Structures are given as structure tokens and as C-alpha cells.
Coordinates of C-alpha atoms in Angstrom, one line a residue:
M1 CA 0.0 0.0 0.2
P2 CA 1.2 3.2 -1.2
R3 CA 1.5 5.9 1.9
K4 CA -0.4 8.9 1.4
A5 CA 1.9 11.4 -0.5
R6 CA 3.5 14.9 2.2
R7 CA 3.1 18.6 1.0
A8 CA 5.1 19.7 -1.0
R9 CA 8.1 22.3 0.9
T10 CA 8.3 25.9 0.5
V11 CA 9.4 27.5 -2.7
Q12 CA 12.7 29.1 -0.4
E13 CA 14.1 26.2 -0.9
S14 CA 12.9 25.1 -4.1
E15 CA 15.7 24.4 -7.4
P16 CA 14.8 25.5 -11.1
A17 CA 12.7 22.9 -12.6
D18 CA 13.6 22.5 -15.8
A19 CA 16.5 20.1 -16.2
A20 CA 17.4 19.6 -12.9
T21 CA 14.7 17.0 -11.3
R22 CA 15.1 14.9 -14.9
T23 CA 18.7 14.5 -14.4
A24 CA 19.3 14.2 -10.9
P25 CA 20.3 10.8 -9.9
V26 CA 17.1 8.5 -8.1
G27 CA 19.5 8.8 -4.4
S28 CA 19.5 12.9 -4.9
N29 CA 16.0 13.3 -1.9
R30 CA 17.2 17.1 -1.9
Q31 CA 16.9 17.1 -6.0
T32 CA 13.2 15.1 -5.7
R33 CA 12.4 17.1 -2.7
S34 CA 13.1 20.6 -4.4
G35 CA 12.1 19.2 -7.7
G36 CA 8.4 18.7 -6.1
A37 CA 8.2 21.8 -4.3
A38 CA 9.0 23.4 -8.5
R39 CA 5.9 21.3 -9.6
S40 CA 4.0 22.1 -7.0
T41 CA 3.5 25.9 -6.8
T42 CA 3.3 25.1 -11.0
V43 CA 0.0 22.9 -10.1
G44 CA -1.6 25.9 -8.2
E45 CA -2.0 28.1 -11.5
E46 CA -3.0 25.7 -13.3
T47 CA -5.0 24.5 -11.3
S48 CA -6.3 28.9 -11.3
A49 CA -6.2 28.1 -15.4
T50 CA -8.1 24.8 -15.5
R51 CA -11.0 26.6 -12.8
T52 CA -11.4 29.0 -15.1
G53 CA -11.9 27.2 -18.5
I54 CA -14.2 24.8 -16.5
K55 CA -16.4 27.8 -16.2
R56 CA -15.6 29.2 -19.8
R57 CA -16.6 25.4 -21.0
R58 CA -20.1 25.2 -19.1
Q59 CA -21.4 27.9 -21.8
E60 CA -20.0 26.0 -24.4
D61 CA -20.6 22.4 -23.9
L62 CA -24.5 23.2 -23.6
A63 CA -24.6 23.0 -27.8
E64 CA -23.3 19.2 -27.5
T65 CA -25.4 15.6 -27.2
S66 CA -25.9 13.9 -24.7
S67 CA -24.1 10.5 -26.4
K68 CA -21.4 13.2 -25.5
R69 CA -21.3 14.4 -22.7
R70 CA -22.2 10.5 -21.5
A71 CA -18.8 9.2 -23.5
A72 CA -16.9 12.6 -21.7
A73 CA -18.2 11.5 -18.0
I74 CA -17.1 8.2 -18.5
N75 CA -13.8 8.0 -19.8
T76 CA -12.8 10.7 -16.7
R77 CA -13.6 8.8 -14.5
R78 CA -12.0 5.4 -15.8
T79 CA -8.7 7.7 -16.7
T80 CA -8.3 9.3 -13.1
A81 CA -8.7 5.7 -11.4
R82 CA -5.9 4.4 -13.8
L83 CA -3.4 7.6 -13.7
D84 CA -4.2 7.4 -9.7
A85 CA -2.8 4.1 -9.9
S86 CA 0.4 5.2 -12.2
G87 CA 1.3 8.0 -10.0
A88 CA 0.5 5.9 -6.6
D89 CA 3.2 3.1 -8.6
E90 CA 6.0 5.8 -9.4
S91 CA 5.5 7.4 -5.4
E92 CA 6.6 4.2 -5.0
T93 CA 9.5 4.1 -6.4
E94 CA 11.0 7.2 -4.4
N95 CA 11.5 4.9 -1.0
G96 CA 8.3 6.7 0.6
E97 CA 9.0 10.4 -0.7
D98 CA 7.1 13.8 -2.1
D99 CA 7.2 13.6 -6.3
A100 CA 4.9 14.4 -9.4
P101 CA 4.7 11.9 -11.8
H102 CA 6.4 11.8 -14.9
N103 CA 3.6 11.0 -17.2
Q104 CA 2.7 13.8 -19.5
A105 CA -0.3 11.8 -20.8
F106 CA -2.1 12.4 -17.5
Y107 CA -1.9 15.9 -17.5
D108 CA -3.0 16.0 -21.5
S109 CA -5.9 14.1 -20.2
I110 CA -6.4 16.5 -17.1
N111 CA -6.4 19.7 -19.6
S112 CA -8.6 18.2 -22.6
I113 CA -10.8 17.9 -19.8
A114 CA -11.0 20.7 -17.9
G115 CA -11.2 22.2 -21.0
A116 CA -7.4 24.3 -20.7
S117 CA -6.4 26.1 -24.0
Q118 CA -2.9 27.5 -23.4
P119 CA 0.0 25.4 -25.5
R120 CA 1.2 22.2 -24.3
Q121 CA 4.2 22.8 -21.8
Q122 CA 5.9 21.0 -19.2
Q123 CA 4.0 21.2 -16.1
G124 CA 4.1 20.5 -12.0
G125 CA 2.6 17.3 -11.0
Q126 CA -1.1 17.5 -8.8
D127 CA -1.8 16.1 -6.1
P128 CA -4.7 13.6 -5.2
A129 CA -6.9 16.7 -3.7
S130 CA -6.7 18.4 -6.9
Q131 CA -7.8 15.6 -8.6
Q132 CA -10.9 14.9 -7.1
L133 CA -11.8 19.1 -7.1
L134 CA -11.5 18.5 -10.7
L135 CA -13.4 15.8 -11.1
E136 CA -16.0 16.3 -8.5
E137 CA -16.3 20.0 -10.8
E138 CA -17.6 18.4 -14.3
V139 CA -19.4 15.7 -12.9
A140 CA -21.4 18.5 -10.9
R141 CA -21.3 20.5 -15.1
L142 CA -22.5 17.5 -15.6
N143 CA -25.8 16.9 -12.6
A144 CA -26.9 20.5 -13.9
I145 CA -26.8 20.2 -16.8
Y146 CA -28.7 17.2 -17.3
D147 CA -31.1 17.4 -14.1
F148 CA -29.7 14.3 -12.6
N149 CA -30.3 15.4 -9.0
E150 CA -33.7 16.5 -9.0
D151 CA -35.4 16.6 -5.8
D152 CA -39.1 13.3 -5.4
D153 CA -41.6 15.7 -4.4
E154 CA -44.4 13.1 -5.9
P155 CA -46.8 13.7 -3.3
P156 CA -46.7 10.8 -0.4
A157 CA -49.8 7.4 -0.1
N158 CA -53.7 8.8 0.9
A159 CA -52.2 12.4 0.4
S160 CA -54.9 15.2 -1.4
T161 CA -54.9 15.4 -5.0
A162 CA -54.5 19.1 -4.6
A163 CA -51.1 19.4 -4.2
H164 CA -50.1 18.6 -7.7
K165 CA -52.0 21.8 -8.8
Q166 CA -49.0 24.1 -9.5
R167 CA -48.4 25.9 -12.3
A168 CA -44.6 26.0 -13.5
A169 CA -43.3 26.6 -16.8
S170 CA -44.2 24.7 -20.1
V171 CA -43.2 22.7 -23.4
S172 CA -44.7 21.2 -26.4
L173 CA -44.8 17.4 -26.6
G174 CA -47.7 17.1 -30.0
G175 CA -49.8 19.8 -29.7
D176 CA -49.4 19.6 -26.1
T177 CA -48.7 21.8 -22.9
F178 CA -47.3 20.5 -19.7
D179 CA -46.1 21.8 -16.4
A180 CA -42.3 21.3 -17.3
D181 CA -40.4 21.8 -13.5
S182 CA -42.9 19.0 -12.2
P183 CA -40.9 16.6 -10.3
D184 CA -40.5 12.5 -10.7
P185 CA -39.3 9.9 -8.2
D186 CA -36.1 8.9 -9.6
E187 CA -34.6 11.9 -11.3
D188 CA -31.9 10.9 -9.2
L189 CA -30.4 7.5 -11.5
P190 CA -27.6 8.2 -13.8
L191 CA -27.7 9.0 -17.2
E192 CA -27.8 4.9 -18.0
S193 CA -31.1 4.4 -16.8
T194 CA -32.2 5.1 -20.0
D195 CA -35.2 3.4 -22.6
A196 CA -33.7 0.8 -24.3
A197 CA -32.4 -0.3 -20.9
S198 CA -35.2 0.1 -18.4
E199 CA -37.0 -2.3 -21.5
A200 CA -34.0 -4.9 -21.3
D201 CA -34.5 -4.7 -17.3
M202 CA -37.7 -5.6 -17.2
D203 CA -39.7 -9.4 -17.7
A204 CA -39.8 -11.6 -20.0
D205 CA -43.3 -11.2 -20.2
D206 CA -43.2 -7.2 -20.4
T207 CA -43.6 -6.9 -23.9
L208 CA -44.5 -4.6 -26.7
V209 CA -48.6 -4.3 -26.8
P210 CA -49.5 -5.1 -31.0
R211 CA -51.7 -2.0 -31.7
D212 CA -54.8 -2.5 -33.3
E213 CA -54.9 -0.1 -36.4
A214 CA -57.7 -1.8 -38.2
S215 CA -61.3 0.1 -36.7
I216 CA -63.5 -0.8 -33.9
T217 CA -66.5 -3.5 -35.2
L218 CA -68.1 -4.8 -32.2
D219 CA -69.6 -8.0 -33.1
I220 CA -73.1 -7.8 -31.5
T221 CA -75.3 -11.2 -31.6
E222 CA -78.9 -10.9 -30.3
V223 CA -79.9 -14.6 -29.3
A224 CA -82.8 -15.9 -27.5
H225 CA -80.8 -16.7 -24.7
E226 CA -76.8 -15.9 -24.9
P227 CA -74.6 -17.9 -23.1
T228 CA -72.4 -16.4 -20.1
S229 CA -69.2 -16.7 -18.7
I230 CA -68.4 -15.9 -15.0
V231 CA -65.3 -13.4 -14.7
S232 CA -63.4 -12.4 -11.5
L233 CA -63.0 -9.2 -10.4
E234 CA -60.6 -9.9 -7.4
K235 CA -57.5 -8.3 -10.7
L236 CA -60.2 -5.2 -11.5
R237 CA -60.2 -4.7 -6.8
L238 CA -56.4 -4.8 -6.8
M239 CA -56.2 -2.2 -10.4
L240 CA -58.6 -0.1 -8.3
N241 CA -56.5 -0.1 -4.5
L242 CA -53.4 -0.2 -6.8
M243 CA -54.7 3.6 -8.1
T244 CA -54.0 5.0 -4.4
Q245 CA -50.6 4.4 -4.3
R246 CA -47.1 6.4 -4.4
G247 CA -46.1 5.7 -7.9
W248 CA -49.8 6.9 -8.9
T249 CA -52.0 9.1 -7.2
G250 CA -51.0 8.6 -4.1
D251 CA -54.5 9.5 -2.9
S252 CA -57.5 7.5 -1.5
D253 CA -59.5 9.5 -2.6
Y254 CA -58.6 9.6 -6.7
A255 CA -61.9 9.4 -8.1
D256 CA -63.2 11.9 -6.6
D257 CA -60.5 14.4 -8.2
V258 CA -60.2 12.3 -11.2
L259 CA -64.0 12.4 -12.5
P260 CA -66.2 15.4 -13.0
G261 CA -68.5 16.4 -9.7
S262 CA -72.3 16.6 -10.0
Q263 CA -72.4 19.9 -10.7
E264 CA -69.5 21.1 -12.0
P265 CA -69.1 22.1 -15.8
L266 CA -67.2 19.4 -17.7
D267 CA -65.0 23.2 -19.0
D268 CA -64.5 23.8 -15.5
W269 CA -63.4 20.3 -15.3
C270 CA -60.9 19.8 -17.9
S271 CA -59.6 23.1 -17.2
R272 CA -58.8 22.0 -13.7
H273 CA -56.7 19.3 -15.2
E274 CA -54.8 21.3 -17.9
T275 CA -51.8 21.4 -15.6
T276 CA -51.0 18.7 -15.6
L277 CA -52.3 17.6 -19.3
G278 CA -52.0 20.1 -21.3
R279 CA -53.8 20.8 -24.5
G280 CA -54.2 18.0 -27.1
S281 CA -53.5 14.6 -27.7
L282 CA -53.4 13.8 -22.9
K283 CA -56.4 16.4 -22.7
R284 CA -58.5 14.4 -25.8
L285 CA -57.7 11.1 -24.2
F286 CA -58.9 12.2 -21.1
R287 CA -61.5 13.5 -22.7
T288 CA -62.7 11.3 -25.0
T289 CA -62.0 7.7 -21.7
H290 CA -64.7 10.1 -19.8
R291 CA -67.3 9.9 -22.5
L292 CA -66.8 6.6 -22.6
L293 CA -67.5 6.1 -19.1
L294 CA -70.3 8.1 -19.0
M295 CA -71.8 5.9 -22.4
I296 CA -70.8 2.7 -20.4
K297 CA -72.1 3.8 -17.3
T298 CA -75.7 4.1 -19.1
M299 CA -76.1 0.1 -19.6
P300 CA -78.3 -2.9 -18.5
R301 CA -76.3 -4.6 -15.9
A302 CA -77.0 -8.2 -15.7
P303 CA -79.1 -10.0 -15.1
R304 CA -81.1 -8.5 -18.4
Y305 CA -78.8 -10.3 -21.2
A306 CA -81.6 -9.5 -23.7
E307 CA -82.0 -6.1 -23.2
Q308 CA -78.3 -5.4 -23.2
A309 CA -78.0 -7.0 -26.3
S310 CA -80.1 -5.0 -26.7
H311 CA -78.9 -2.1 -26.2
L312 CA -75.7 -2.9 -27.8
C313 CA -77.6 -3.3 -31.0
D314 CA -79.3 0.2 -30.5
N315 CA -76.3 2.6 -30.0
K316 CA -73.8 0.6 -32.2
K317 CA -72.6 3.2 -34.1
Q318 CA -72.4 5.3 -31.2
V319 CA -70.8 2.7 -29.4
E320 CA -68.6 1.8 -32.0
K321 CA -67.8 5.6 -32.5
A322 CA -66.6 6.3 -28.3
L323 CA -63.8 3.5 -28.8
E324 CA -62.8 4.4 -32.1
A325 CA -62.2 8.0 -30.4
V326 CA -60.7 6.3 -27.1
R327 CA -58.1 4.1 -29.2
Q328 CA -57.0 7.4 -31.7
A329 CA -55.7 9.5 -28.9
T330 CA -54.3 6.4 -27.1
N331 CA -51.8 6.4 -30.5
Q332 CA -51.7 9.9 -30.3
V333 CA -49.9 9.8 -26.9
V334 CA -47.9 6.4 -27.5
D335 CA -45.9 8.5 -30.4
H336 CA -45.7 11.3 -28.9
V337 CA -44.1 10.2 -25.5
P338 CA -39.9 10.2 -26.7
S339 CA -38.3 8.1 -26.0
G340 CA -34.4 6.5 -27.3
T341 CA -31.1 7.7 -25.4
N342 CA -30.3 10.5 -27.8
L343 CA -33.0 13.3 -26.3
T344 CA -32.4 16.7 -26.2
D345 CA -33.2 18.0 -23.0
L346 CA -36.4 20.0 -23.7
Q347 CA -37.4 16.1 -25.3
L348 CA -36.6 14.8 -21.9
R349 CA -38.9 17.1 -20.2
E350 CA -41.7 16.4 -22.8
A351 CA -41.4 12.8 -21.9
K352 CA -40.7 13.2 -17.9
A353 CA -44.5 15.2 -18.8
A354 CA -46.2 13.1 -20.3
R355 CA -46.0 10.0 -18.3
K356 CA -46.1 12.0 -15.5
A357 CA -50.3 12.9 -16.7
I358 CA -49.8 9.1 -17.8
C359 CA -49.4 7.6 -14.2
L360 CA -51.9 10.9 -12.0
K361 CA -54.6 11.7 -14.9
I362 CA -54.7 8.9 -18.2
M363 CA -54.3 5.9 -15.9
P364 CA -56.6 6.5 -13.4
L365 CA -59.2 7.7 -15.3
L366 CA -58.7 4.2 -16.9
V367 CA -59.0 2.0 -14.7
L368 CA -62.3 3.6 -13.4
C369 CA -64.0 2.8 -16.9
L370 CA -62.9 -0.7 -16.9
K371 CA -64.4 -0.8 -13.5
E372 CA -68.2 0.5 -15.4
A373 CA -66.9 -2.4 -18.1
F374 CA -67.1 -5.1 -15.7
L375 CA -69.9 -4.3 -13.5
V376 CA -71.6 -4.2 -16.7
G377 CA -71.5 -7.5 -15.4
T378 CA -73.3 -7.5 -12.1
N379 CA -76.2 -6.1 -10.3
L380 CA -74.0 -3.2 -8.5
S381 CA -74.3 0.6 -10.1
S382 CA -71.5 2.5 -9.4
D383 CA -72.7 5.6 -7.9
V384 CA -73.6 2.3 -5.4
D385 CA -71.2 2.0 -2.8
A386 CA -70.9 -1.4 -2.2
P387 CA -67.4 -3.4 -1.7
L388 CA -66.4 -4.9 -5.2
P389 CA -68.5 -8.8 -6.1
E390 CA -66.6 -11.7 -6.5
E391 CA -67.5 -12.6 -9.7
G392 CA -69.7 -11.5 -13.3
L393 CA -71.4 -12.1 -15.7
F394 CA -70.4 -11.3 -19.1
I395 CA -72.3 -12.4 -22.1
A396 CA -70.0 -12.1 -25.6
S397 CA -70.8 -8.6 -26.7
T398 CA -70.4 -7.3 -23.6
L399 CA -66.7 -8.8 -22.6
E400 CA -65.2 -7.0 -26.0
L401 CA -65.4 -3.9 -24.0
P402 CA -63.1 -4.2 -21.1
R403 CA -60.4 -6.3 -23.1
L404 CA -60.0 -3.0 -25.2
L405 CA -60.2 -0.8 -22.8
L406 CA -57.1 -3.7 -21.8
G407 CA -55.3 -3.0 -24.2
W408 CA -55.0 0.2 -24.3
C409 CA -54.0 0.2 -20.7
L410 CA -51.3 -2.0 -21.5
Q411 CA -49.6 0.9 -24.4
L412 CA -49.4 3.2 -21.8
H413 CA -48.5 1.4 -19.4
Q414 CA -45.4 0.5 -21.5
A415 CA -44.6 3.9 -22.8
L416 CA -43.8 4.6 -19.1
G417 CA -40.7 2.8 -19.4
P418 CA -37.9 4.4 -17.7
L419 CA -40.1 4.9 -14.6
L420 CA -40.6 0.8 -14.8
D421 CA -36.3 0.9 -14.6
E422 CA -34.5 -2.5 -13.0
R423 CA -32.5 0.6 -11.6
R424 CA -35.2 2.0 -9.3
L425 CA -36.1 -1.1 -7.7
N426 CA -33.1 -0.7 -6.3
S427 CA -32.5 2.8 -5.5
S428 CA -31.8 4.2 -2.0
D429 CA -34.3 6.2 -2.0
K430 CA -37.3 4.7 0.1
A431 CA -40.5 7.1 -1.8
T432 CA -38.1 5.7 -4.9
R433 CA -38.6 2.2 -4.9
T434 CA -42.3 2.2 -4.0
A435 CA -42.9 4.4 -6.8
A436 CA -40.9 1.7 -9.0
R437 CA -42.7 -1.7 -7.5
N438 CA -46.5 -0.2 -7.9
R439 CA -46.3 1.0 -11.7
R440 CA -44.3 -2.6 -12.6
R441 CA -47.3 -4.3 -10.3
L442 CA -50.0 -3.1 -12.5
R443 CA -48.3 -4.4 -15.5
P444 CA -49.3 -8.2 -14.0
H445 CA -52.9 -8.0 -13.2
L446 CA -53.7 -6.0 -16.4
E447 CA -52.0 -9.7 -18.3
H448 CA -54.3 -11.1 -16.2
S449 CA -57.1 -10.0 -17.3
C450 CA -56.9 -10.3 -20.5
R451 CA -55.9 -14.2 -20.6
T452 CA -59.2 -13.9 -18.3
L453 CA -61.1 -12.2 -20.7
R454 CA -59.2 -14.2 -23.6
K455 CA -60.9 -17.8 -21.8
A456 CA -63.9 -15.5 -21.3
K457 CA -64.8 -14.7 -24.6
T458 CA -63.4 -18.0 -26.1
Q459 CA -66.4 -20.0 -24.1
T460 CA -69.0 -17.7 -24.8
E461 CA -68.1 -18.6 -28.3
K462 CA -68.8 -22.1 -28.3
L463 CA -71.6 -21.8 -26.3
R464 CA -72.8 -19.6 -28.4
Q465 CA -72.1 -21.2 -31.5
R466 CA -73.5 -24.3 -29.4
Q467 CA -76.1 -23.0 -28.7
M468 CA -77.2 -21.4 -32.5
R469 CA -76.0 -25.2 -33.7
G470 CA -78.4 -26.3 -31.3
D471 CA -81.5 -23.7 -32.2
L472 CA -80.3 -24.5 -36.2
D473 CA -80.7 -28.0 -35.7
A474 CA -84.4 -26.9 -33.6
E475 CA -85.4 -25.5 -36.2
I476 CA -84.3 -28.0 -39.1
R477 CA -86.7 -30.9 -36.9
R478 CA -89.3 -27.6 -36.7
T479 CA -89.3 -27.5 -40.4
Q480 CA -89.5 -31.5 -41.1
V481 CA -92.3 -31.5 -39.2
E482 CA -94.0 -29.3 -40.2
Q483 CA -92.9 -30.6 -43.6
D484 CA -94.1 -33.9 -42.9
R485 CA -97.6 -32.5 -41.5
Q486 CA -98.1 -31.1 -44.9
Q487 CA -97.5 -34.1 -46.9
K488 CA -100.0 -36.2 -44.4
E489 CA -102.1 -33.7 -45.1
R490 CA -102.1 -33.2 -48.7
D491 CA -102.0 -37.5 -48.5
K492 CA -105.4 -37.4 -46.5
Q493 CA -106.8 -34.8 -49.2
Q494 CA -106.1 -36.9 -51.9
M495 CA -107.4 -40.1 -50.1
Q496 CA -110.5 -38.3 -49.8
L497 CA -110.9 -37.0 -53.4
I498 CA -110.1 -40.9 -54.1
T499 CA -113.0 -42.1 -51.9
N500 CA -115.4 -39.7 -52.9
H501 CA -114.7 -40.6 -56.6
S502 CA -115.0 -43.9 -55.9
H503 CA -117.6 -43.1 -54.2
K504 CA -119.3 -41.3 -56.8
L505 CA -119.1 -43.8 -59.3
R506 CA -120.4 -46.9 -57.0
E507 CA -123.4 -44.1 -57.5
V508 CA -123.7 -43.6 -61.0
D509 CA -123.0 -47.3 -60.9
D510 CA -126.1 -47.9 -58.5
Y511 CA -128.0 -44.6 -60.3
L512 CA -127.8 -46.6 -63.7
K513 CA -128.9 -50.6 -63.1
R514 CA -132.1 -49.0 -60.8
H515 CA -132.9 -46.2 -63.4
R516 CA -131.4 -47.6 -67.0
W517 CA -130.0 -44.3 -68.0
H518 CA -126.5 -42.7 -66.9
M519 CA -126.8 -39.7 -64.0
W520 CA -125.8 -37.3 -66.4
E521 CA -128.1 -37.9 -68.7
D522 CA -131.0 -36.7 -66.0
D523 CA -129.5 -34.4 -65.1
G524 CA -129.4 -33.3 -68.7
L525 CA -132.5 -33.9 -69.1
R526 CA -133.7 -32.4 -65.8
E527 CA -132.1 -29.4 -66.1
T528 CA -133.3 -28.7 -70.0
I529 CA -137.0 -29.4 -68.6
R530 CA -137.0 -26.6 -66.1
R531 CA -135.9 -24.4 -68.5
V532 CA -138.6 -25.1 -71.6
A533 CA -142.3 -26.9 -71.0
N534 CA -141.6 -29.0 -74.3
P535 CA -138.4 -28.3 -76.0
D536 CA -137.4 -30.1 -79.1
I537 CA -136.5 -33.9 -79.1
D538 CA -133.3 -32.9 -81.4
V539 CA -132.2 -30.9 -78.6
L540 CA -133.5 -33.7 -76.5
L541 CA -131.0 -35.9 -78.1
K542 CA -128.2 -34.1 -77.4
L543 CA -128.1 -34.6 -74.3
V544 CA -128.5 -38.7 -74.2
G545 CA -125.9 -40.8 -75.8
P546 CA -125.7 -41.6 -79.3
D547 CA -127.7 -45.8 -78.2
R548 CA -130.8 -44.2 -77.2
R549 CA -134.3 -43.7 -79.9
A550 CA -136.3 -40.5 -79.3
C551 CA -138.8 -42.6 -78.4
D552 CA -137.3 -43.7 -75.0
V553 CA -135.9 -40.5 -74.3
V554 CA -139.7 -39.4 -74.5
R555 CA -140.4 -41.3 -71.9
R556 CA -137.9 -40.5 -70.1
V557 CA -138.7 -37.2 -70.5
G558 CA -142.7 -37.7 -69.2
E559 CA -141.0 -39.6 -66.4
L560 CA -138.5 -37.2 -64.9
K561 CA -141.8 -34.1 -65.3
A562 CA -143.5 -36.8 -63.2
M563 CA -140.6 -36.9 -60.6
L564 CA -140.7 -33.3 -60.3
A565 CA -143.9 -32.1 -60.0
S566 CA -144.3 -34.3 -57.2
V567 CA -140.9 -33.7 -55.3
T568 CA -142.9 -29.4 -56.4
Y569 CA -146.0 -30.9 -54.4
D570 CA -144.3 -32.9 -51.8
D571 CA -142.7 -29.5 -50.4

């Protein structure tokens, strides 16, 4: 272990330092000490020049990119550590006496980092205190540029959200204006905590959520007896409770702040949240989500499933329009949140303000809207102050609403990348660790709910398909029965006709046997004599068979007249 360097001797004892130190033999302690004293004087002058260069460099480096600044900071730490070790080795070789290192690269590196502009010259050594001072000033300059060490003034858990409403300088984000100075917990992390690093450190299941670019079309089928599926509401209860924790709203009564009051105009409600949301895509998403919440709130509750399907059919276009508005606003917010490693100071502030708005306003309102969508499967209304049921019954049409909302929540949660970084879980600040942990806890609940809804929808679709197949089979059976009945009726009528015809033939045969005249002959003669008292014989012969004689026809006409007369008399 090298001994701690001693203080340099006074200037009065020094000798010329240009060549004496280098040419003196190693065993000359006097020349070594005098050379170190001369270098100490030079160090004082160089330190003053170095500090002046640092001040000038602070103003010039504001235009440099963030990647070069990080590289300079990292190289400074590595070079200083390496050169300190080299200087310690050289001090050991001088039998514990004070001496400056002879490595010119040491002075060149310090001068290039500090921004010294004077020509290269032979410089004296610097003690460890001076080197540490230079290093601290350089790091302080970088910290001032990137706001590494901002205080965490996130509201504590269960605190009123009224403390959040502080006006500050604003920046723009895709048409939005935000509170640029709004603090973010975990802002004291180093530059290495970038979006890319945070995404890499997240769990393996935290993959990017595929964004649905197609227009939303609800699949609504009115069935006589709509099948239902049971969905657990445990994860919804956990998400509602999570919104009250640090990292989100930090307010146990956040619903009273996020939602408008009973007598509060919507314009005043939007203005109240404008400090955090701005005036662009975030505000648009906030308003469209609230509009969808009100629309879902009017839907009939279980077990009125037929009324639910009828309500969705009657208001299909309005519901699809509201869902499409939320989808487009969500995509705009996600697209306009800056991400990546090469961000300017303005972009960093924009991203910070947008993520704060998502945590404090957007996500809590989406969770409340999700609650309304899940309450459709229960017999409760959000206006009733009652515990959340353990499960709900949903038809296929009503399952689509919470499924879409969960997908948008996952998209926005993905945009919180830097706030979910693994390094925040290991931060020395307890508030930072708690906020990061609570933010990361939301995603498993969302993913579990998505899987549950997918299973429920699949089960409901199978039941509905089975029911539709059963209804189709029943309809086919009913149709077959009706066809059989009609066929039997036709067969019966045909048999009746045949029977009647046979009976008619028997009557005709019996008539011919009794009267020796065909029934049709008597009918023709009888009809003629009813109209004409004494018809011509030629006319009568045309009404009988060709084998009939005129005398026989005249005799038969007389018999028929007598029969008609007797019938008339009897009547």
C-alpha cells in the first residue's frame, strides 16, 4: 500500500525545475524534494487556469449532444482511476518521498477534460486533492445540465391531489403543454437509465403490446338465450387499490378528483386538469375516456342480458365511435412520448411531463372506465357505495368493452418505460423504490385480466356456437315436422278425393242399374225441362247417349216431369 503523499516544501527551498529534477540521480533526495516543490507552484497556477477553463466550458458545452457528454463523463472516471494508480506506483519507487508523476499523458488528459486552451508545456504534478476537485466540478457540470439530482416531490401515499396543482413553465409535446418542472420520483438516477435499458431490464412477459390499427367493429348477435361466462373481478379490485398508492395518484379518494363533480361543468373539469394534461393528445384522451365511461354507465346490468344485447344493437354506431376515439387518442399519446437514448433536454422534459400525466390522470381514469365495463356483468352501479363483487356474468358482446380497455392500458403502461426501470427498484431512496414497484405491479394485473377475458370470450363463443347449432338443429327439426305434417295433409286430401270419386262411381253405377239411364243423362234432361216446358226432340237427343232412341227419350222426359211434379207438390 503506497503511503499518503506529503505536502510539498516551500518555494524558498526550491531550485530550477526545468532540468534539475530529470537529471538528478535517483538517490538525491534534496533534488527530488526541490523538484516537487517547484511543481507544486506550477500546479497552483494550472489549477487556477483549469477552473477558469471549466467555467468557460460550461457555457460552450450546452450545445453538445447528450451521448458525447456521457462519454466524456465515463472516460473521465476511467482515465483518472488509471492514472491515479500509475502515480501511486511511481511514488513508491522514490522511497516514500514526495514527487510528481513524469507521465505527460496524465497532464494532457486533465487539461483536455478541463478545457484548458494554453499551449502544451511541461507541467508539474497534482496532488490527489486537486484531481478530486477537478473530477467533482466536471461531474457537477454534467449534473446541472441533465438534472440528475432533482428532488422527489411526488405526493405521499393517501395525500390529497390538490397539492399537485402547481403552475410552472410549460413545454410542448405533440400539441400538448405540460408542467415542465413537475418532479418525477427516481429522477436522481444516472444517465445509463435510458428507455432501452429499462425495457431490457423488465420481465420477459413485458413485451410490446401490438397496436390494433383497424377500425373497431362490435360483434353483436341477439340470441334468444344468450350464453354467459363467469369472470373474476379480483384483479380489478387490486388495480383500483393500486391507483391509490405512490407511483400513481397517491390519493385514496382519487376518483373524486379525476371525475367531475355532480354540479361541475365539463369545461371547468377539463380546465382543472389542464395543468397536468396540457391541451393536446393527453387532454383529448382524457375527455374521450370520460365520454366512453358515461356511455358504458347507461348500459343495463346483469342479468338483463337480452336488454344488454338490444342496447348495444340500438347504439352500435355511437359505442363504436366512442371506442374508436379512445383508440386513436391512445395511439397519439404513445406516438408522441419521446423515447430513446439520444434525447435533448426539451425532449427529456416532454417525456417526463407526459409520463407524469399518464400516472396521475390518464391511467386512473382508464381504470375507472374499466370498472364501469366490469360492473356491466354485475347487478351493481358505480353510484352505489357497495363492495365490489367477486365475479360477474358476461355475454360475448359485453366482454369486448373491458378487453379493449385493457389493451389500451397496456399500451400506455409500455410508454412508462423509464419509470419501470429495474434500477429504480434498487434505488437508495425508499419513495423511488415504492413508486417503481407500484408501477410495475400494474402490468401483471392487466395481463392476467386480458388472459381471463380471452378465455371467457372463447368459452362464450363456444357456448353460443353450440347454442346456435342447437337452435339450427331445432329449426331443422321443426321444419321437417311441418313438412311431414303438410305432406300427410296432402296425402289425406288425395285419399279423400279418391274415396269420394270411388263413392261417386258407385252411385253412378247404382243409378244406372236402378233407372237404366246414366245419371248425367237424367241431369241434362232434367235441367232442360226445368227451363223449357216442351223442348225440341233434337235438343234432347244431344243430351243423351248416341244409342238412345227418340221414343225412349220422350218416355224418360215424361218420367222426369212426373218426378219433378211430385217433388214440387211434396215441398
